Coordinates of C-alpha atoms in Angstrom, one line a residue:
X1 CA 0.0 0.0 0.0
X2 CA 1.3 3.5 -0.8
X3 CA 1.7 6.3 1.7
X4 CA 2.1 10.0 0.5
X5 CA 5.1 11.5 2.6
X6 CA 5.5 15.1 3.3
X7 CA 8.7 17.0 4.5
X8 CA 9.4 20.6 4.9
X9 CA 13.1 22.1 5.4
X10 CA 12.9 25.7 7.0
X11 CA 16.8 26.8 6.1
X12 CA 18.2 30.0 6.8
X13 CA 17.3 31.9 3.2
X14 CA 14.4 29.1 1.8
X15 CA 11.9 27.0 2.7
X16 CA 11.3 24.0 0.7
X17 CA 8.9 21.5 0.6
X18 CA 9.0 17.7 -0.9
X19 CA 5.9 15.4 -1.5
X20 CA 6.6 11.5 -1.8
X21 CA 4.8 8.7 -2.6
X22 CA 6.6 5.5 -0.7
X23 CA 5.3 2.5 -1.8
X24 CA 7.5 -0.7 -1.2
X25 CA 10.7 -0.1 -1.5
X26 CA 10.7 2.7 -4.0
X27 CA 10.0 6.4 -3.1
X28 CA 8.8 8.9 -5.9
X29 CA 9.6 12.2 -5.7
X30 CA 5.8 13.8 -6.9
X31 CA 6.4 18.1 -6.0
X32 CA 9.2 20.1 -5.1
X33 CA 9.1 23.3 -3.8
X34 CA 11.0 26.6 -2.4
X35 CA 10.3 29.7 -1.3
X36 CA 13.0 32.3 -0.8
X37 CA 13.1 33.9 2.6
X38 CA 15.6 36.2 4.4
X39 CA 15.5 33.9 7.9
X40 CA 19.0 33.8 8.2
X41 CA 20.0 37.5 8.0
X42 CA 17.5 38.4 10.6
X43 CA 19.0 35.7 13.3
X44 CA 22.5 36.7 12.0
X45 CA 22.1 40.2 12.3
X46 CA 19.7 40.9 15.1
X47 CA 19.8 37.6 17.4
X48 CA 15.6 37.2 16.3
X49 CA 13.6 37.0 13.7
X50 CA 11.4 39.9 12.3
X51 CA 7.6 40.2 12.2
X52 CA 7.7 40.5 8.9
X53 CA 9.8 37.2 8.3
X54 CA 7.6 35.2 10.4
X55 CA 4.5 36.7 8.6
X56 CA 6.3 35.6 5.3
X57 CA 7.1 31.9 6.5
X58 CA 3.5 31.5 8.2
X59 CA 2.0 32.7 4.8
X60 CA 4.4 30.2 2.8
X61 CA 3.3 27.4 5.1
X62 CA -0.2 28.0 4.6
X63 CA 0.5 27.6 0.8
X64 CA 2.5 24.4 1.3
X65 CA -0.7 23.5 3.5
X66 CA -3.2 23.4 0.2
X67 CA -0.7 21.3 -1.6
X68 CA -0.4 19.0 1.2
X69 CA -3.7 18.6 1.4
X70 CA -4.3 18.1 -2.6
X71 CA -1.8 15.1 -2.0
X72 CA -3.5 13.9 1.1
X73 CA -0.8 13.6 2.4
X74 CA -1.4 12.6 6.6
X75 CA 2.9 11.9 6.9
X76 CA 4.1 15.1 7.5
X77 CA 7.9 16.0 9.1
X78 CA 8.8 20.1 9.4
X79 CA 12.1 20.5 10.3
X80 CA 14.2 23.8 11.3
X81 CA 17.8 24.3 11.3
X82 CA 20.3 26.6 12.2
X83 CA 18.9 30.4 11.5
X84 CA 15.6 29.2 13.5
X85 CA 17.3 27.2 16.6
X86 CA 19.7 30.2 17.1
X87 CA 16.7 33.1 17.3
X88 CA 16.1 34.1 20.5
X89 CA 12.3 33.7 19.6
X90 CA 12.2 30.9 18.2
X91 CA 9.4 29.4 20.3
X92 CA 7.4 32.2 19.2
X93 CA 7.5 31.6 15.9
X94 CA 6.9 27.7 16.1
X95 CA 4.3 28.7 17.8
X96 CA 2.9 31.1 15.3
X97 CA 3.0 28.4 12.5
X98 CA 1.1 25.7 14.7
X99 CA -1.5 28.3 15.5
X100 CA -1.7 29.4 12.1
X101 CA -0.6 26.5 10.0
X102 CA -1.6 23.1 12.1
X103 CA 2.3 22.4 11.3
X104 CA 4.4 20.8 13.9
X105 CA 8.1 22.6 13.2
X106 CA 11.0 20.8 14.9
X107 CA 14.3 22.1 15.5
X108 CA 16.9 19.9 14.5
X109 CA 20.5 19.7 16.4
X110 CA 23.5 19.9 14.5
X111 CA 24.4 16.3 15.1
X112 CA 21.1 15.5 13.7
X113 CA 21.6 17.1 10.8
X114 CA 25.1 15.6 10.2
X115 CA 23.5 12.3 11.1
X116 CA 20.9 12.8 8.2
X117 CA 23.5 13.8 5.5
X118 CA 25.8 10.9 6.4
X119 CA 23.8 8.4 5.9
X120 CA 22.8 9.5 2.4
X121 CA 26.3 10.1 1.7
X122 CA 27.5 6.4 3.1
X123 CA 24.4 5.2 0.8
X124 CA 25.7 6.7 -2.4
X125 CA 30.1 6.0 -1.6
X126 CA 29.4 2.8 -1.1
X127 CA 33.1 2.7 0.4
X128 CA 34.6 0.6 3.5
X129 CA 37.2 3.4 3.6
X130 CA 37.0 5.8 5.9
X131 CA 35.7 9.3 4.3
X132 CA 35.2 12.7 5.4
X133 CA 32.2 14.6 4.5
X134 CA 31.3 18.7 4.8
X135 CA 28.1 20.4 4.3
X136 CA 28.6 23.9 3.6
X137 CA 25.8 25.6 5.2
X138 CA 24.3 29.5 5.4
X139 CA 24.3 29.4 9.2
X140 CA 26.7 26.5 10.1
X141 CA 28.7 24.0 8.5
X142 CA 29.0 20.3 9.2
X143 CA 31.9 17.9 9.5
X144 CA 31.6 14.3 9.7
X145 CA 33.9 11.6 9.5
X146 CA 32.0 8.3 8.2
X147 CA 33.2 4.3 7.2
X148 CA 30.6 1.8 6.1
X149 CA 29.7 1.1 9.9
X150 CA 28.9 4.8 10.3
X151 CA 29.2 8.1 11.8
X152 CA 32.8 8.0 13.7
X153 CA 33.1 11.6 14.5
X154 CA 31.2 14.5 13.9
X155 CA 31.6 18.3 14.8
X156 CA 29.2 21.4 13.7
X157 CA 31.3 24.4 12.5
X158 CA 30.4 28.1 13.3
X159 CA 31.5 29.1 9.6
X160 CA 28.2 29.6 7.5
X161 CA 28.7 31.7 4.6
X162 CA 25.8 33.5 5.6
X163 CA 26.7 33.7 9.1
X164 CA 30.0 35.2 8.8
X165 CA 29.2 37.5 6.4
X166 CA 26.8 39.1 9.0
X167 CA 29.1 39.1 11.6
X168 CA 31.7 41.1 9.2
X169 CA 28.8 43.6 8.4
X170 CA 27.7 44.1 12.0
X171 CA 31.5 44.8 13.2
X172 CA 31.5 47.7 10.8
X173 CA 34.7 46.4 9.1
X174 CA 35.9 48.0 5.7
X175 CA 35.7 45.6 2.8
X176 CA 39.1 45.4 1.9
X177 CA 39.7 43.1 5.1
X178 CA 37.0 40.9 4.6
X179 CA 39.0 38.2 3.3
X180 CA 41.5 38.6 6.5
X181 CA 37.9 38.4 8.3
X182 CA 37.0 35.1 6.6
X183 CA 40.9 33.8 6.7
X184 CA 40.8 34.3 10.7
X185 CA 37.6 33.3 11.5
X186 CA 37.5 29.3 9.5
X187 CA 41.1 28.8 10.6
X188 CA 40.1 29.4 14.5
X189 CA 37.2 26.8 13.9
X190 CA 39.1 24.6 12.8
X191 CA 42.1 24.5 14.6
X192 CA 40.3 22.8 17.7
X193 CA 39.7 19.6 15.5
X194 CA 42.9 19.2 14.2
X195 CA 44.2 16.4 16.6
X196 CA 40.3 14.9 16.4
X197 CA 40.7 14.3 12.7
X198 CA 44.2 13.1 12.6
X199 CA 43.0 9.8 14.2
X200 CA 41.1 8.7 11.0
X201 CA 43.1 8.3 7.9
X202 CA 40.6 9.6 5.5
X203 CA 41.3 8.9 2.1
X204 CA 38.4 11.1 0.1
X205 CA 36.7 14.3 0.7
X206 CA 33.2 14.8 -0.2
X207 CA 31.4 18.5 0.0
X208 CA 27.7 19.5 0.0
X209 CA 25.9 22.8 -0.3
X210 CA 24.7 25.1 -2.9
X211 CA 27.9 28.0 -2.6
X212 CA 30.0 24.7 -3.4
X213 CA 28.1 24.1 -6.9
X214 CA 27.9 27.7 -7.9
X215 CA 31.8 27.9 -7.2
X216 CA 31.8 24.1 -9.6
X217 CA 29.9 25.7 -12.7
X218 CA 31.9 28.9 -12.3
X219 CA 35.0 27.1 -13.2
X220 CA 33.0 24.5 -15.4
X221 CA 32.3 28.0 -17.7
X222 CA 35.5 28.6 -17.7
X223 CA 36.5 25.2 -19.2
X224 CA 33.8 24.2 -20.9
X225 CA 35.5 21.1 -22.6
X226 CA 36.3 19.6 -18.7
X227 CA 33.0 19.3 -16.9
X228 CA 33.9 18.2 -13.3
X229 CA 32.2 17.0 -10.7
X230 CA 34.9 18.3 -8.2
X231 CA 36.9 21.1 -7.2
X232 CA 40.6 21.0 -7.1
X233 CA 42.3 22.7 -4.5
X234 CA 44.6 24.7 -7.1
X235 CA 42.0 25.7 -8.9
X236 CA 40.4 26.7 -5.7
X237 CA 42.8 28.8 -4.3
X238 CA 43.8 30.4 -8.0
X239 CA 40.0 31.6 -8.3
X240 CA 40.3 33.1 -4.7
X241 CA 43.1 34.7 -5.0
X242 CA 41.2 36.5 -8.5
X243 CA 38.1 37.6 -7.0
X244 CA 38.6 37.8 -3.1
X245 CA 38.6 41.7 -3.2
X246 CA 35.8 41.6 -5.7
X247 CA 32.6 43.7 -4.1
X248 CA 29.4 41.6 -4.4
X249 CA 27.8 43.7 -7.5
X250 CA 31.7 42.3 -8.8
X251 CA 30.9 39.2 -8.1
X252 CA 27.0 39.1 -9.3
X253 CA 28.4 40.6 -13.4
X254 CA 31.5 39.0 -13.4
X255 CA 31.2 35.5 -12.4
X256 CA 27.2 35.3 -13.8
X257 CA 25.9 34.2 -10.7
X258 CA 23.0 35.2 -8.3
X259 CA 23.2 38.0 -5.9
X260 CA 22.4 35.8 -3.1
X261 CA 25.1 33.5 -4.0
X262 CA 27.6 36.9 -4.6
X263 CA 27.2 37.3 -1.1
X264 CA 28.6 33.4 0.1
X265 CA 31.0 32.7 -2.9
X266 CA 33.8 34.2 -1.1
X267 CA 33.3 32.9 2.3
X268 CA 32.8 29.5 0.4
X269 CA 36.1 29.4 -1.4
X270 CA 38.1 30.2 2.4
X271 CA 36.5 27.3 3.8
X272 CA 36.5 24.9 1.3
X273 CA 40.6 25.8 1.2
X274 CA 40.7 25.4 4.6
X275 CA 39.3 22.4 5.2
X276 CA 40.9 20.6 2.5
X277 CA 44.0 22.0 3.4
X278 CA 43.2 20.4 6.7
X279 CA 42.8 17.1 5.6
X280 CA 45.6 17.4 2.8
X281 CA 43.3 16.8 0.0
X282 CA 43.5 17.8 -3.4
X283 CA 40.4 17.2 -4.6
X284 CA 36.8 17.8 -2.7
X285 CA 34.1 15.9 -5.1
X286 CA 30.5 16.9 -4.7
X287 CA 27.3 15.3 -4.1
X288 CA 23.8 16.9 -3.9
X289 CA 22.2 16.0 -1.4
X290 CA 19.3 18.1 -0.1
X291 CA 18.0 18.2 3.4
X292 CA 14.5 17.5 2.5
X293 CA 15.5 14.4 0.5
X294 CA 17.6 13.3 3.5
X295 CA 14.7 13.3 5.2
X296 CA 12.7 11.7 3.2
X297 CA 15.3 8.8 2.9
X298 CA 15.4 8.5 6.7
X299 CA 11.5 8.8 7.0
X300 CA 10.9 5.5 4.7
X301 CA 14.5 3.8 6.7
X302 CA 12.6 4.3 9.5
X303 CA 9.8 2.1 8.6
X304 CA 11.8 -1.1 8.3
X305 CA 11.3 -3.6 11.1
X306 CA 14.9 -3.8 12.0
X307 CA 15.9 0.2 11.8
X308 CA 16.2 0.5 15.3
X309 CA 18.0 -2.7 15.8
X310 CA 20.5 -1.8 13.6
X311 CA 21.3 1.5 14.9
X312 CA 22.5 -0.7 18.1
X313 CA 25.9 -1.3 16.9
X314 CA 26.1 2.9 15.6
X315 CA 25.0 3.9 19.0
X316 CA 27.5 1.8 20.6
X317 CA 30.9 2.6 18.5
X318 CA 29.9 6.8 19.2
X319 CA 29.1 6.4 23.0
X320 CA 32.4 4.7 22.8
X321 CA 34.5 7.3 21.2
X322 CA 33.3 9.7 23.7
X323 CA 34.2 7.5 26.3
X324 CA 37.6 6.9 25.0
X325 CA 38.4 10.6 24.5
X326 CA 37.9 11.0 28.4
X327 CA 39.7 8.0 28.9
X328 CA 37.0 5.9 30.8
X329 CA 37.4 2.5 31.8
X330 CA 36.1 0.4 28.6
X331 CA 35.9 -3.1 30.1
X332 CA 33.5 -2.2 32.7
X333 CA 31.7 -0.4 30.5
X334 CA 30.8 -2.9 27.8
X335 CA 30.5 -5.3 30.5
X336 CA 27.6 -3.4 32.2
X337 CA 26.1 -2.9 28.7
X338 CA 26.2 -6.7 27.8
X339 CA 24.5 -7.4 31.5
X340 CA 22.2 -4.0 31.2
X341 CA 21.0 -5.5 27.6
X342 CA 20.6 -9.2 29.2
X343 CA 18.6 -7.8 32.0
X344 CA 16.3 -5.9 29.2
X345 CA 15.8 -8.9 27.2
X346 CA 15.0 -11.2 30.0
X347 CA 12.1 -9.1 32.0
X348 CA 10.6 -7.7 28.6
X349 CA 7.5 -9.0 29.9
X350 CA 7.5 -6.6 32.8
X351 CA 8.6 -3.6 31.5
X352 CA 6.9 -4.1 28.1
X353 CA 9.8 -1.7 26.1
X354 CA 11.6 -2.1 22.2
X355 CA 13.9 -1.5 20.8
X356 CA 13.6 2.2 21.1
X357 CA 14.6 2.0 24.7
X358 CA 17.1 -0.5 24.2
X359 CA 19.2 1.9 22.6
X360 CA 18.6 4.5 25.5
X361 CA 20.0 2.1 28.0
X362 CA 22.8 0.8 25.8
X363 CA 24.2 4.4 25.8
X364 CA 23.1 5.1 29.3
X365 CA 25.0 2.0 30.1
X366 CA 28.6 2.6 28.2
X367 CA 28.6 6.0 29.8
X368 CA 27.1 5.4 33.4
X369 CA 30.3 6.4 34.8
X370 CA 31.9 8.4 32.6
X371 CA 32.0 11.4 35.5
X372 CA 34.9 9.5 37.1
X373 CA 37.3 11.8 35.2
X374 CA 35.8 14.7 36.9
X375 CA 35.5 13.4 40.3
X376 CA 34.7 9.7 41.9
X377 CA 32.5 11.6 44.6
X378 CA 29.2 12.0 43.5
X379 CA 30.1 10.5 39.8
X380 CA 26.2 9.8 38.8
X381 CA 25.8 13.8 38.3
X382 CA 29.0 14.0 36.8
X383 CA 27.9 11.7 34.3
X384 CA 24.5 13.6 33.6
X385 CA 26.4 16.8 33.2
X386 CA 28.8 14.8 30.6
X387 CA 26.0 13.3 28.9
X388 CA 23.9 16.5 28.3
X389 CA 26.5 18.3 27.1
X390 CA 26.8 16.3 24.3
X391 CA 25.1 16.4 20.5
X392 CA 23.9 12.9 19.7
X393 CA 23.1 12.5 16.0
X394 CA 20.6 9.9 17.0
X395 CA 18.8 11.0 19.9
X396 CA 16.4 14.2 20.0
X397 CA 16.9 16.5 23.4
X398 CA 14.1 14.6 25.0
X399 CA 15.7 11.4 24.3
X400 CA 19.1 12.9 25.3
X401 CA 17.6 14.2 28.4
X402 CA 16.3 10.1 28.7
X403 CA 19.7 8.9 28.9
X404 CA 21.3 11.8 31.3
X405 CA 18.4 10.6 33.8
X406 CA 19.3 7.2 33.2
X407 CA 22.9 7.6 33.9
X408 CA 21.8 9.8 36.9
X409 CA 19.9 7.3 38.9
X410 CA 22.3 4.5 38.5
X411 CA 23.5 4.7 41.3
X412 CA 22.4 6.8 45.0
X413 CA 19.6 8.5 44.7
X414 CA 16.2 7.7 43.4
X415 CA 14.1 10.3 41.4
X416 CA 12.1 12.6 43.6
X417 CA 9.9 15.6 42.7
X418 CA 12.5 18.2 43.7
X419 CA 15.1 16.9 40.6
X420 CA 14.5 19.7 38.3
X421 CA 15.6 17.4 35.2
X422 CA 13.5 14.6 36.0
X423 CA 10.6 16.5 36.7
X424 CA 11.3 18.8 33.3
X425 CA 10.8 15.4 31.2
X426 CA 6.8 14.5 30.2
X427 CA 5.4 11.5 32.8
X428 CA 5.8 9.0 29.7
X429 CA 9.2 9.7 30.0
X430 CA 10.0 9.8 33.3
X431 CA 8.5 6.5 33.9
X432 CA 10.8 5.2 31.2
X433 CA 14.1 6.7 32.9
X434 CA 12.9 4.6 36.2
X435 CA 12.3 2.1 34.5
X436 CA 15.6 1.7 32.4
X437 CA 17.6 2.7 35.7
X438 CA 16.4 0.1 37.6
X439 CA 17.5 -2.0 35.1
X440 CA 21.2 -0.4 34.9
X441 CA 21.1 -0.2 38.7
X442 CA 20.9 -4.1 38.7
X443 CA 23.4 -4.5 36.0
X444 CA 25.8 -2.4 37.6
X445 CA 25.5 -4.0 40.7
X446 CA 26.7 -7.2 39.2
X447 CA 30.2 -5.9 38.4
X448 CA 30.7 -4.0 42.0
X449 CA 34.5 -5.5 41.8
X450 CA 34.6 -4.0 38.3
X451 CA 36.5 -7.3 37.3
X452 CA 33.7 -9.0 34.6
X453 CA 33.6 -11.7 36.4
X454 CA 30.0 -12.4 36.2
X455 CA 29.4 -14.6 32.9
X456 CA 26.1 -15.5 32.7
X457 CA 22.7 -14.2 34.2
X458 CA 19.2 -16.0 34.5
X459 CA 16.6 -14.8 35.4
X460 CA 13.2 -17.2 37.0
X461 CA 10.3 -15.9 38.2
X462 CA 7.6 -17.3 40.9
X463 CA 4.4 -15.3 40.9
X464 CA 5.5 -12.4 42.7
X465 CA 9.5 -13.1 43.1
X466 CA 12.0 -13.0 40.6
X467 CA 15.3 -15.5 41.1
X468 CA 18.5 -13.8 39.6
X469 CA 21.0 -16.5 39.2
X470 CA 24.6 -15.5 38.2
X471 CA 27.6 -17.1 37.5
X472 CA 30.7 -15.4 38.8
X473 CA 34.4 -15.7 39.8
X474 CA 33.1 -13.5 43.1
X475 CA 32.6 -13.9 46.5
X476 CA 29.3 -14.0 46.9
X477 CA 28.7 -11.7 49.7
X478 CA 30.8 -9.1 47.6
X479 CA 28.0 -9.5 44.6
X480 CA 25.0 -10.1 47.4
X481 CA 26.1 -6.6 49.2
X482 CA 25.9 -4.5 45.9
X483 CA 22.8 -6.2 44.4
X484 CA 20.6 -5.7 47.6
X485 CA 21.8 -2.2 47.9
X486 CA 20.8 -1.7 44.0
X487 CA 17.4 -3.5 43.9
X488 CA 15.2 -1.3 45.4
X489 CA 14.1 0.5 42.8
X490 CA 13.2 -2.4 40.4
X491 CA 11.3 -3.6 43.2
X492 CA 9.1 -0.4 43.9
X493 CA 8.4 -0.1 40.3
X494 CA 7.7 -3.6 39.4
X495 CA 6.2 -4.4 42.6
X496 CA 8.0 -7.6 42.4
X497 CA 10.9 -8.9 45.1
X498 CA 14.3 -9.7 43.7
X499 CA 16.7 -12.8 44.7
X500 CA 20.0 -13.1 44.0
X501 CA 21.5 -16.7 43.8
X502 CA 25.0 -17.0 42.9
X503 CA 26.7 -20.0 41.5
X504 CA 30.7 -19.8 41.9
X505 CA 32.7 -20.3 38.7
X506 CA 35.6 -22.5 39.4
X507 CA 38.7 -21.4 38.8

């Protein structure tokens, strides 16, 4: 049966609209629109957005709203990016469109962004090699390093073309050092991420963005014969060097392209140098690969029965990384995992969760104690703070907020109504924090010793008490002490008594 899919990308100077039939395993692209708006130079400029934008955007919505509805289409995803997330009143104009518009506008993080785009781009490489891919956006840019297991590393850029150029014009700067500007401002980006990247030998460079193409059939119409699909670095930094002190009306006769792309094709060329000078490439190639279609992609990935399952093993390699960069202790980490997951699987028909939450607690699990780097004392808040002040491409902020309450109440404390974070998260959700923390809470408590040594867990239940049988290397008493101190919680929730029986591996 076929399903007409909806998306809407709100960007920082259009907003575009794509209408998809998905039927099977094929998707058909049936309308695609855009809409030029000036969103991103009223957040770049001011810090907000006008009344006057927002009356334009609510009136392009409510156009997009009577194609929608000639599709049918019931399926529909808004999404906001960087020019909306970063105006001070945002929530006023999300609210403004769902008053006006019945559309539901969510703000995507950078890491979900990245996350989008890199899994398109992994689709179309088709490589095992590690590769590095960059959108080149208005308000931000994004940097992801990728193999055919995944995202490996990820980072969102403060270098929009659009951005910077705002910030030159609101310092009041004289043209001639706007290239100085633009030199100074993408190499201080970068420079933090220069040990990051070194651990991945990436062999290609891939680019995204619309400033990127306009620079490609610039040099295409120069060389008509060579049509290219890439830029090369020396071409790159020849064509800079030839129009950087170009003013924009320059720009707009002599290189033939549109004044809105006259403004960005500067700050486009310093960053693409930049970064490719980073990564010693001579070549960037190019895909296209629009947001809307990204999202569309991931919509209709989303509807396969093992999605979530396989986004286990991506989960687990980034929680890792970040562990690794703060030097945490790995073994006991994957160890409570494995026991966290074995606890999950075997009570499924108490706590009646999927997948979904699976994923939460993996995560929750591989970083319940990452806060030992700040301080051993009082390590479960630690942990939270670590955890939230992180971008994870797969997890919304709800579901980040999820796992930092997870990690929280793994140990100590149980939630109570004076925990601002808890109580900030909707009841659905706080019930699944306690619920997934009682489950880490017994995990954890079954490698106290931190030495792996239990191997295998059982669980047996008898109407209202439930047998936990372990083998371990342990003492029991030294398991037995943890466990009982742990257990309370899953036994509030659940309602049901916990007993540990241990059975001593033989050495």
């Amino acid at each position: 049966m076929s399903e007409i899919i909806t998306v809407i990308d709100i960007g920082s100077s259009a907003i575009k609209m794509c209408v998809a039939e998905h039927s099977g395993k094929k998707l058909n692209l049936l309308e695609n629109l855009s809409h030029p708006v000036p969103i991103g130079k009223d957040t770049f400029r001011t810090g907000r957005l006008s009344r006057e934008t927002i009356n334009s955007c609510v009136d392009i919505l409510q156009d997009y709203r009577h194609v929608i509805q000639m599709f049918r289409s019931r399926n529909v995803t808004a999404c906001a990016t960087t020019a909306i997330r970063e105006a001070s009143n945002r929530d006023v104009f999300i609210d403004n469109v769902r008053s006006l518009t019945g559309i539901e506008v969510e703000v995507l993080s950078p890491a979900q962004t990245t996350f989008l785009l890199a899994e398109q781009l992994k689709k179309k490489i088709k490589s095992s090699q590690c590769s590095v891919g960059f959108s080149l956006g208005a308000g931000r840019s994004e940097l992801m390093v990728f193999s055919k297991d995944g995202l490996l590393f990820n980072a969102s850029l403060d270098i929009g073309f659009m951005k910077m150029n705002q910030d030159f014009r609101k310092n009041k700067y004289t043209e001639e050092y706007y290239p100085a500007f633009l030199e100074a401002t993408v190499e201080n980006e970068l420079r933090p991420f220069l040990s990051e990247v070194a651990k991945y030998p990436a062999l290609s460079l891939y680019g995204t963005g619309q400033e990127l193409d306009e620079i490609r059939f610039v040099l295409n119409r120069r060389d008509p014969g060579d049509k290219k699909n890439s830029l090369a670095v020396k071409e790159l930094i020849k064509l800079y060097k030839e129009i950087k002190n170009y003013s924009v009306e320059e720009l707009y006769h002599k290189l033939q392209i549109s004044y809105e792309s006259a403004e960005g094709v500067i700050a486009a060329l310093v960053t693409a140098i930049s970064l490719m000078r980073m990564f010693k490439a001579s070549e960037l190639k190019l895909f296209r690969m629009p947001l809307g279609e990204c999202l569309l992609a991931n919509i209709v990935a989303r509807k396969s029965e093992n999605y979530t399952e396989k986004m286990s093993e991506g989960i687990r390699r980034y929680v890792e990384n970040i562990g690794n960069a703060l030097a945490f202790d790995v073994e006991h980490a994957r160890h409570v995992a494995s026991l966290a997951l074995d606890v999950f699987d075997e009570t499924k028909s108490l706590h009646l969760m999927g997948n979904t939450e699976r994923n939460y607690l993996l995560a929750a699990a591989i970083l319940h104690d990452i806060g030992n780097v700040i301080s051993t004392r009082s390590r479960q808040k630690h942990s939270q703070y670590i955890v939230n002040a992180q971008d994870f491409p797969f997890f919304s902020e709800e579901e980040k907020n999820i796992v930092g309450n997870i990690v929280r109440y793994h140990r100590s404390s149980l939630p109570k109504k004076t925990h601002v974070e808890f109580m900030a998260l909707p009841h659905k959700s706080r019930m699944t924090v306690m619920k997934l923390a009682s489950l880490l809470r017994i995990a954890d408590s079954l490698d106290n010793s931190q030495r792996q040594n239990v191997k295998k867990i059982r669980f047996d239940r008898e109407e209202s008490r439930l047998t936990v049988t372990v083998d371990s290397g342990d003492e029991p008493f030294s398991i037995e002490n943890s466990f009982n101190t742990k257990k309370d919680l899953f036994e509030d929730f659940f309602g049901i008594k916990l007993q540990l029986a241990v059975e001593r591996t033989r050495k």
